[in-house]
Short mmCIF file of C-alpha atoms (C1' of nucleotides) in Angstrom, two decimals:
data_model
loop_
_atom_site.label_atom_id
_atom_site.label_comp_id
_atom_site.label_asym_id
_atom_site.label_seq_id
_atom_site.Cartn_x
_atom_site.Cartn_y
_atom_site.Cartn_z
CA UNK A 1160 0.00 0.00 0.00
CA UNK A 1161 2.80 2.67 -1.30
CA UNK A 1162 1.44 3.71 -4.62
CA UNK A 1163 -1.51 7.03 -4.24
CA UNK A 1164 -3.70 7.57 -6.90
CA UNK A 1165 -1.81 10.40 -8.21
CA UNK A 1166 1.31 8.41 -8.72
CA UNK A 1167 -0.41 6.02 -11.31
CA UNK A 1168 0.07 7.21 -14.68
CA UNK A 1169 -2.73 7.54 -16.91
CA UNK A 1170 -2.16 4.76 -19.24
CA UNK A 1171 -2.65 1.74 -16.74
CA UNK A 1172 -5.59 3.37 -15.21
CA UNK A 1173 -7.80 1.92 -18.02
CA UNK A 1174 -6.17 -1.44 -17.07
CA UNK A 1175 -6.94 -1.65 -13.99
CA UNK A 1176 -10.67 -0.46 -14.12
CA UNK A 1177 -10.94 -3.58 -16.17
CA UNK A 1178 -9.16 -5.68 -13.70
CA UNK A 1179 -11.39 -4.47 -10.85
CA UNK A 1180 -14.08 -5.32 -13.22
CA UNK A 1181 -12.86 -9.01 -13.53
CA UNK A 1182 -13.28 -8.96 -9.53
CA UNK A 1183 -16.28 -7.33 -9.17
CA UNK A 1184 -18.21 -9.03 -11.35
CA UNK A 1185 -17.07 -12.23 -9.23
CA UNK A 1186 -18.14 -11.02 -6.12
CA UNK A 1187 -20.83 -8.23 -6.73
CA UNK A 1188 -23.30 -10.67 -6.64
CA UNK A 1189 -25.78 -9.87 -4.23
CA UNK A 1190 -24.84 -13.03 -1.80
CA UNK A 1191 -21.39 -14.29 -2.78
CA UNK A 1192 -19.55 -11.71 0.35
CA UNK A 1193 -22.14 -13.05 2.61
CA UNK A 1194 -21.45 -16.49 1.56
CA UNK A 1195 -17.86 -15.66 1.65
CA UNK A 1196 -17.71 -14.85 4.86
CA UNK A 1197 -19.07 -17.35 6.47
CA UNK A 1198 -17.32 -20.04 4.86
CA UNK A 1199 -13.89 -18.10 6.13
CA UNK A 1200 -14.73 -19.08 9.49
CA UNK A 1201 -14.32 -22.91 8.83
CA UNK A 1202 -16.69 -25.39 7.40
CA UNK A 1203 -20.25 -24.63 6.82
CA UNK A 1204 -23.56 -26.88 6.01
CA UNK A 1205 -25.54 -26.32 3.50
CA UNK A 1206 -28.52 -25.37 5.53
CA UNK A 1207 -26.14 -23.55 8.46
CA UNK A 1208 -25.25 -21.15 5.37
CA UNK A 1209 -29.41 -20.84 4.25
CA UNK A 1210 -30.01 -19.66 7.79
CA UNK A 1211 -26.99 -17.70 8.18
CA UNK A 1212 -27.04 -15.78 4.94
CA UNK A 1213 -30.24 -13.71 5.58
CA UNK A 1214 -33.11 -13.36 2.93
CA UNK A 1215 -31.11 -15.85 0.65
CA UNK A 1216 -32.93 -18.69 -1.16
CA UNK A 1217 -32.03 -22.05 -2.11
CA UNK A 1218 -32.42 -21.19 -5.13
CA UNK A 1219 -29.50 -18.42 -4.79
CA UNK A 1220 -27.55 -20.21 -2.53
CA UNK A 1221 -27.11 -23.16 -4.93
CA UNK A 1222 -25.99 -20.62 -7.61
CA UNK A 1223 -23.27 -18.56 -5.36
CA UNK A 1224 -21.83 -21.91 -3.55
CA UNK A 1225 -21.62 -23.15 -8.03
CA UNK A 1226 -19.59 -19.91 -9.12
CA UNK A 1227 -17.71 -20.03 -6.02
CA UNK A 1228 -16.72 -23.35 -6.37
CA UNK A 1229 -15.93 -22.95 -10.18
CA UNK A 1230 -13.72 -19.97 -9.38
CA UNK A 1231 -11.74 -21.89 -6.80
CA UNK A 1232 -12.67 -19.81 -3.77
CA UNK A 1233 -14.77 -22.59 -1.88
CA UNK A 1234 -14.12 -26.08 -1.40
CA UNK A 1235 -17.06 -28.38 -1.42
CA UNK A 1236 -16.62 -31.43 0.33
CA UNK A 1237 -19.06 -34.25 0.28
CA UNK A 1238 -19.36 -37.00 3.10
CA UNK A 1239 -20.93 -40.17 2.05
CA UNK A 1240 -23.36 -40.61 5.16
CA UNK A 1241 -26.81 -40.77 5.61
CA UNK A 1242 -28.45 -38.52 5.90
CA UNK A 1243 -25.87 -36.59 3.35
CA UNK A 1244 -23.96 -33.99 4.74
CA UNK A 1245 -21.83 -31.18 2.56
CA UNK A 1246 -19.63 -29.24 3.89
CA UNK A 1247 -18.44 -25.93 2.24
CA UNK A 1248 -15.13 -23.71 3.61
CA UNK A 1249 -12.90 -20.72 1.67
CA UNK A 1250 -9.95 -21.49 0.40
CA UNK A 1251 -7.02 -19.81 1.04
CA UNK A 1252 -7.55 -17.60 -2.11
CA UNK A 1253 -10.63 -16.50 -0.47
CA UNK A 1254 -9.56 -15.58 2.98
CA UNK A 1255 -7.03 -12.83 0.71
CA UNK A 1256 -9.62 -11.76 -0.85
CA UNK A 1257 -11.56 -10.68 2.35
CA UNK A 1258 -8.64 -9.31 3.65
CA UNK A 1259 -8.83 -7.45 0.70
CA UNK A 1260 -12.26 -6.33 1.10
CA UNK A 1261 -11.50 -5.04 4.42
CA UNK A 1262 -9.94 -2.11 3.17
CA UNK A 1263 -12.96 -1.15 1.39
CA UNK A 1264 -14.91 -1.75 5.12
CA UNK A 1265 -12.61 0.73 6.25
CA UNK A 1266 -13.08 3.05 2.88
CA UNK A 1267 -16.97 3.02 4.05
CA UNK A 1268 -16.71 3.30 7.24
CA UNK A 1269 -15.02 6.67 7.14
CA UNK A 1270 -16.57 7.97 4.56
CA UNK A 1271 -20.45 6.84 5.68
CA UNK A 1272 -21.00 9.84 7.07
CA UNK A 1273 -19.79 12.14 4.33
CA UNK A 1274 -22.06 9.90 1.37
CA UNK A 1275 -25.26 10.10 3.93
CA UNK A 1276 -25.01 13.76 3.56
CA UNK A 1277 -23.70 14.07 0.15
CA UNK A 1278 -27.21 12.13 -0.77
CA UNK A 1279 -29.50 14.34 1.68
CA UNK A 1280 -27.94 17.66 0.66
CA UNK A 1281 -28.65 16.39 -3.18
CA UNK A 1282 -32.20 15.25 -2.53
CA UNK A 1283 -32.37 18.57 -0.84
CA UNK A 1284 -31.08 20.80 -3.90
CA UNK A 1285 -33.81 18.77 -5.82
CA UNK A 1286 -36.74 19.50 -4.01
CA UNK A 1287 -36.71 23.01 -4.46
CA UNK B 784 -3.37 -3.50 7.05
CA UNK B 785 -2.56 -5.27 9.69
CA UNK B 786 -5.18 -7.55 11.16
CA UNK B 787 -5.67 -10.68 8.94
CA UNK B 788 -9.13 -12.80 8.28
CA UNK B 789 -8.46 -15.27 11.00
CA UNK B 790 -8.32 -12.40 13.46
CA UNK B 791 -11.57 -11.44 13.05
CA UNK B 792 -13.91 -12.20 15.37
CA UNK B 793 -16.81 -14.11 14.19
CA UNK B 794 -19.37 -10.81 15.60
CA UNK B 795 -17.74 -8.59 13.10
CA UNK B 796 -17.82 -10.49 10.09
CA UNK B 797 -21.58 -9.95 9.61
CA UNK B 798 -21.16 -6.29 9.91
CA UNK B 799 -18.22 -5.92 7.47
CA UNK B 800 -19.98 -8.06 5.13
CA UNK B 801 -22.80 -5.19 4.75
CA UNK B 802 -20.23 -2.64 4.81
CA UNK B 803 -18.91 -3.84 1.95
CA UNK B 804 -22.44 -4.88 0.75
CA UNK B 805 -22.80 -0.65 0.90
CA UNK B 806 -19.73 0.15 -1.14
CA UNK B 807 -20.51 -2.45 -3.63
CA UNK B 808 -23.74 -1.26 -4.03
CA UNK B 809 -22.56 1.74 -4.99
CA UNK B 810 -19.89 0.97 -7.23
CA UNK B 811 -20.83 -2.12 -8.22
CA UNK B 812 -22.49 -1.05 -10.88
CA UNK B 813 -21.28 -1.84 -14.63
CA UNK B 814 -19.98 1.53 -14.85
CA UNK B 815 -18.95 3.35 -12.21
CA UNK B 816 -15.37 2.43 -12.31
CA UNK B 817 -14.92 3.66 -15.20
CA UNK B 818 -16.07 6.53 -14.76
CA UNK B 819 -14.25 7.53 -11.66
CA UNK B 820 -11.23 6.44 -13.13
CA UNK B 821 -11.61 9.00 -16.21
CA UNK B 822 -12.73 11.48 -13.40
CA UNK B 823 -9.65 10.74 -10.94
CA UNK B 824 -7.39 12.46 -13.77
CA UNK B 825 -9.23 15.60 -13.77
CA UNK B 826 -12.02 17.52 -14.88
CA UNK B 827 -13.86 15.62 -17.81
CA UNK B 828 -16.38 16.61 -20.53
CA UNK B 829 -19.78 14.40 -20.92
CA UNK B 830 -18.57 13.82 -24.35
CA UNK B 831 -15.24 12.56 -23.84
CA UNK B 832 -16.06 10.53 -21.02
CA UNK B 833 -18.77 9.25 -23.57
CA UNK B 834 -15.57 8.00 -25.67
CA UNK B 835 -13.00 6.96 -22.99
CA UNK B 836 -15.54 4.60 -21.27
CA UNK B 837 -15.66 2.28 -23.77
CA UNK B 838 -19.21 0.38 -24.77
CA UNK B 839 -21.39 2.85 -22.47
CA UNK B 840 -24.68 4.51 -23.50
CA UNK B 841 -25.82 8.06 -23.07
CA UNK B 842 -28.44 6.99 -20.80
CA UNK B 843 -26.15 4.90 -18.97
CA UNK B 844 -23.27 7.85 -18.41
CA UNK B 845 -26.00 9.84 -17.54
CA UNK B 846 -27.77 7.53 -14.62
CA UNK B 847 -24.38 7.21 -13.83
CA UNK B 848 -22.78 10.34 -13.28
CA UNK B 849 -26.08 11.00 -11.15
CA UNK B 850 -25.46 8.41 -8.30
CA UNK B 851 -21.95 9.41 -8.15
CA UNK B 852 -22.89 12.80 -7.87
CA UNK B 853 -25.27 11.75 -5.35
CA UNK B 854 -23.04 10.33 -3.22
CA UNK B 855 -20.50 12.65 -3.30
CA UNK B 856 -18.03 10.57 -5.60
CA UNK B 857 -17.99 13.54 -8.12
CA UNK B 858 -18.72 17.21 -8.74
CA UNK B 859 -20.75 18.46 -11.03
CA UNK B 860 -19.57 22.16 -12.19
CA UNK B 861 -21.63 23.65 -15.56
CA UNK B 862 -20.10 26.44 -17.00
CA UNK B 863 -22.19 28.72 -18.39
CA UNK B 864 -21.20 29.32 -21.91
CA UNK B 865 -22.18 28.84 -25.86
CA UNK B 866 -22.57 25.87 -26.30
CA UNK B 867 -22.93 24.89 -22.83
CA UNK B 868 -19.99 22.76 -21.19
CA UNK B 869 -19.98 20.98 -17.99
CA UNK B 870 -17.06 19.07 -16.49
CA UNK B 871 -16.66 16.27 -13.77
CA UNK B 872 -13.92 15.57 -11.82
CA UNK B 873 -13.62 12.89 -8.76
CA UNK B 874 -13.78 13.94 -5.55
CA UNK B 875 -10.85 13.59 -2.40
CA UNK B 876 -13.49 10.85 -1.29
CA UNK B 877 -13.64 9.11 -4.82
CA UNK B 878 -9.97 9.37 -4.97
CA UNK B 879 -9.23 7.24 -1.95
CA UNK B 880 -11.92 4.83 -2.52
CA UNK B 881 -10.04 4.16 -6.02
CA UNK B 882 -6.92 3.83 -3.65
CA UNK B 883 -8.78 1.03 -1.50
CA UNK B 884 -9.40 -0.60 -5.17
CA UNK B 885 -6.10 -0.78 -6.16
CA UNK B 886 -6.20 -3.36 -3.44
CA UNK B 887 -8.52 -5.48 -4.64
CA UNK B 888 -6.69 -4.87 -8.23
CA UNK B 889 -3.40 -6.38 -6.44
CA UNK B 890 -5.55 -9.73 -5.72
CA UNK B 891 -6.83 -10.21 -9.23
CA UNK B 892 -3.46 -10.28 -10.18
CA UNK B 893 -1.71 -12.46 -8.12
CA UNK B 894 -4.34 -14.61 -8.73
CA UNK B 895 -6.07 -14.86 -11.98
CA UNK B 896 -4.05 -17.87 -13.17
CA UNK B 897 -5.53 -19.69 -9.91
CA UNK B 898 -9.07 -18.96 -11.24
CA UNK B 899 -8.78 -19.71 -14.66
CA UNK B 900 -7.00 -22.61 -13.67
CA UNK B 901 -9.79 -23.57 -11.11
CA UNK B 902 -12.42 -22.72 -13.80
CA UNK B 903 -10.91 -25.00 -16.15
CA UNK B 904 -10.81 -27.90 -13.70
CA UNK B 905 -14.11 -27.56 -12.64
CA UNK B 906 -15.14 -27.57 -16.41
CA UNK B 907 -13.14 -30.04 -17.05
CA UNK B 908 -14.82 -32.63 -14.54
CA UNK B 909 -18.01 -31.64 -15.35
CA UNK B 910 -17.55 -32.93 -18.78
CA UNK B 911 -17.15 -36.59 -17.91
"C1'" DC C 104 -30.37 -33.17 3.87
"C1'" DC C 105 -28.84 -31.30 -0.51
"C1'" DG C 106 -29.84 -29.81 -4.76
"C1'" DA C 107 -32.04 -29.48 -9.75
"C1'" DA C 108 -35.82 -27.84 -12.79
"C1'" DT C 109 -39.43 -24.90 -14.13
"C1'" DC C 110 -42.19 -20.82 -14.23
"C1'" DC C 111 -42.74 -16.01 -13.89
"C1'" DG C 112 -42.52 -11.02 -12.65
"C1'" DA C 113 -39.42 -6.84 -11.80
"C1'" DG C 114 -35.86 -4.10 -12.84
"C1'" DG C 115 -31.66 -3.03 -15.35
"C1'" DT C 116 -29.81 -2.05 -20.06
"C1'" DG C 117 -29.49 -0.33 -24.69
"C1'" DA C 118 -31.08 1.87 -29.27
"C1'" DT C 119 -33.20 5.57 -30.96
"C1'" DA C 120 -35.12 10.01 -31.35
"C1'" DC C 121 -35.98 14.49 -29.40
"C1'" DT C 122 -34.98 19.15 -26.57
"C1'" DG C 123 -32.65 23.47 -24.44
"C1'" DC D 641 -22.90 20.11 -26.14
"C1'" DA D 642 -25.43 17.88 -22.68
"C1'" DG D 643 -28.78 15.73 -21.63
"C1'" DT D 644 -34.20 13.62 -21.53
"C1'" DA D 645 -37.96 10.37 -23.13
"C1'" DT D 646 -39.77 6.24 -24.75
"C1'" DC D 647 -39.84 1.46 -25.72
"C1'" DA D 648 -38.33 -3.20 -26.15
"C1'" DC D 649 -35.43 -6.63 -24.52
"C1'" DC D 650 -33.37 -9.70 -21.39
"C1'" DT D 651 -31.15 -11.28 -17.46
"C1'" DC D 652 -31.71 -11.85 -12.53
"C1'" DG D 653 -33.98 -13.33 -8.58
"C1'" DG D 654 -37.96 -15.56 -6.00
"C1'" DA D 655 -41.50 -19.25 -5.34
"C1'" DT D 656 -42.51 -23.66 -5.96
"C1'" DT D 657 -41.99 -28.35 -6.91
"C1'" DC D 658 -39.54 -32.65 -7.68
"C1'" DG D 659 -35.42 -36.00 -7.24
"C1'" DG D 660 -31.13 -38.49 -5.02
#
DNA sequence: CCGAATCCGAGGTGATACTG
DNA sequence: CAGTATCACCTCGGATTCGG
């Protein structure tokens, strides 16, 4: 964390809007973080992560824990008992990547205040 | 950056997952990177921001240069001239949350060989 | 318990044409 | 130059139901 915005030059700007992209069209889904983040913790159920994800369907879920998998950033292990039990966890790759995201917690959490005005003082302009 | 995933205790993790839910909301969008990119270089006309952000509609600069503006990403300034010209540039807000990016930048690179690896795999066994 | 398949409505996205 | 308006599409997400 040495380089400032400033310091990039112009030309790989583009480039790395487009890799940001690459990421965020990974993990902007609506559930993957959520899912994410509980699977850092250790192993998860199936049905631990339906109740712990909140206002997630199966439908969803099923979907996230698929491109997660596919994208390497969850491990899904199956244990051949009955009844069937699946466990999911984060790989490694995964726990970076939250770290990662943490610096955009603390991006938001500084600036909350500042947006939550920003919007009223717009909506406020407007309703003149 | 100095606390690391496992650190975390499990009571926070919910709550940074919506924070970042928030800033992904926000600039999650298809666009908005882009556009604060462009921006973070200086002021910037409608119409070359129309070319440099490559594959985006009118209507789609324009929704977008409203939330940002509506949030306090960017300023709007309109000069008032023949024809008229108005200019956006990023705000010291916008700037910083492009810095927490570059973070996120760093992890796509370091690992998209791992994904497109994992991808493959995963394709790969599905095709048995 | 875990997941797949189908149906269906809501909202996001783009092409085009028009205005101050 | 800098938008706004309208429409048509199309993907996403939710509810439900069925299978291993």
């Amino acid at each position: 964390m040495s380089r400032s915005t400033t310091d990039v030059p112009a030309q790989v700007a583009g480039a790395d809007a487009c890799t940001v992209r690459e990421v965020l069209d990974r993990v902007g889904g609506k559930w993957s973080i959520g899912v994410i983040v509980e699977a850092s913790r250790g192993p998860v159920r199936f049905t631990e992560l339906e109740r712990a994800v909140e206002g997630i369907s199966r439908r969803m879920l099923t979907l996230t824990l698929r491109n997660l998998e596919r994208d390497g950033l969850l491990t899904r292990t199956v244990h051949p008992t009955v009844p069937p039990k699946v466990e999911y966890v984060a790989t490694p790759m995964a726990r970076e990547l939250y770290d990662a995201l943490l610096t955009l917690t603390t991006w938001a959490d500084r600036h909350r205040g500042d947006i939550a005005a920003a919007r009223h003082r717009y909506d406020e302009a407007r309703a003149d």
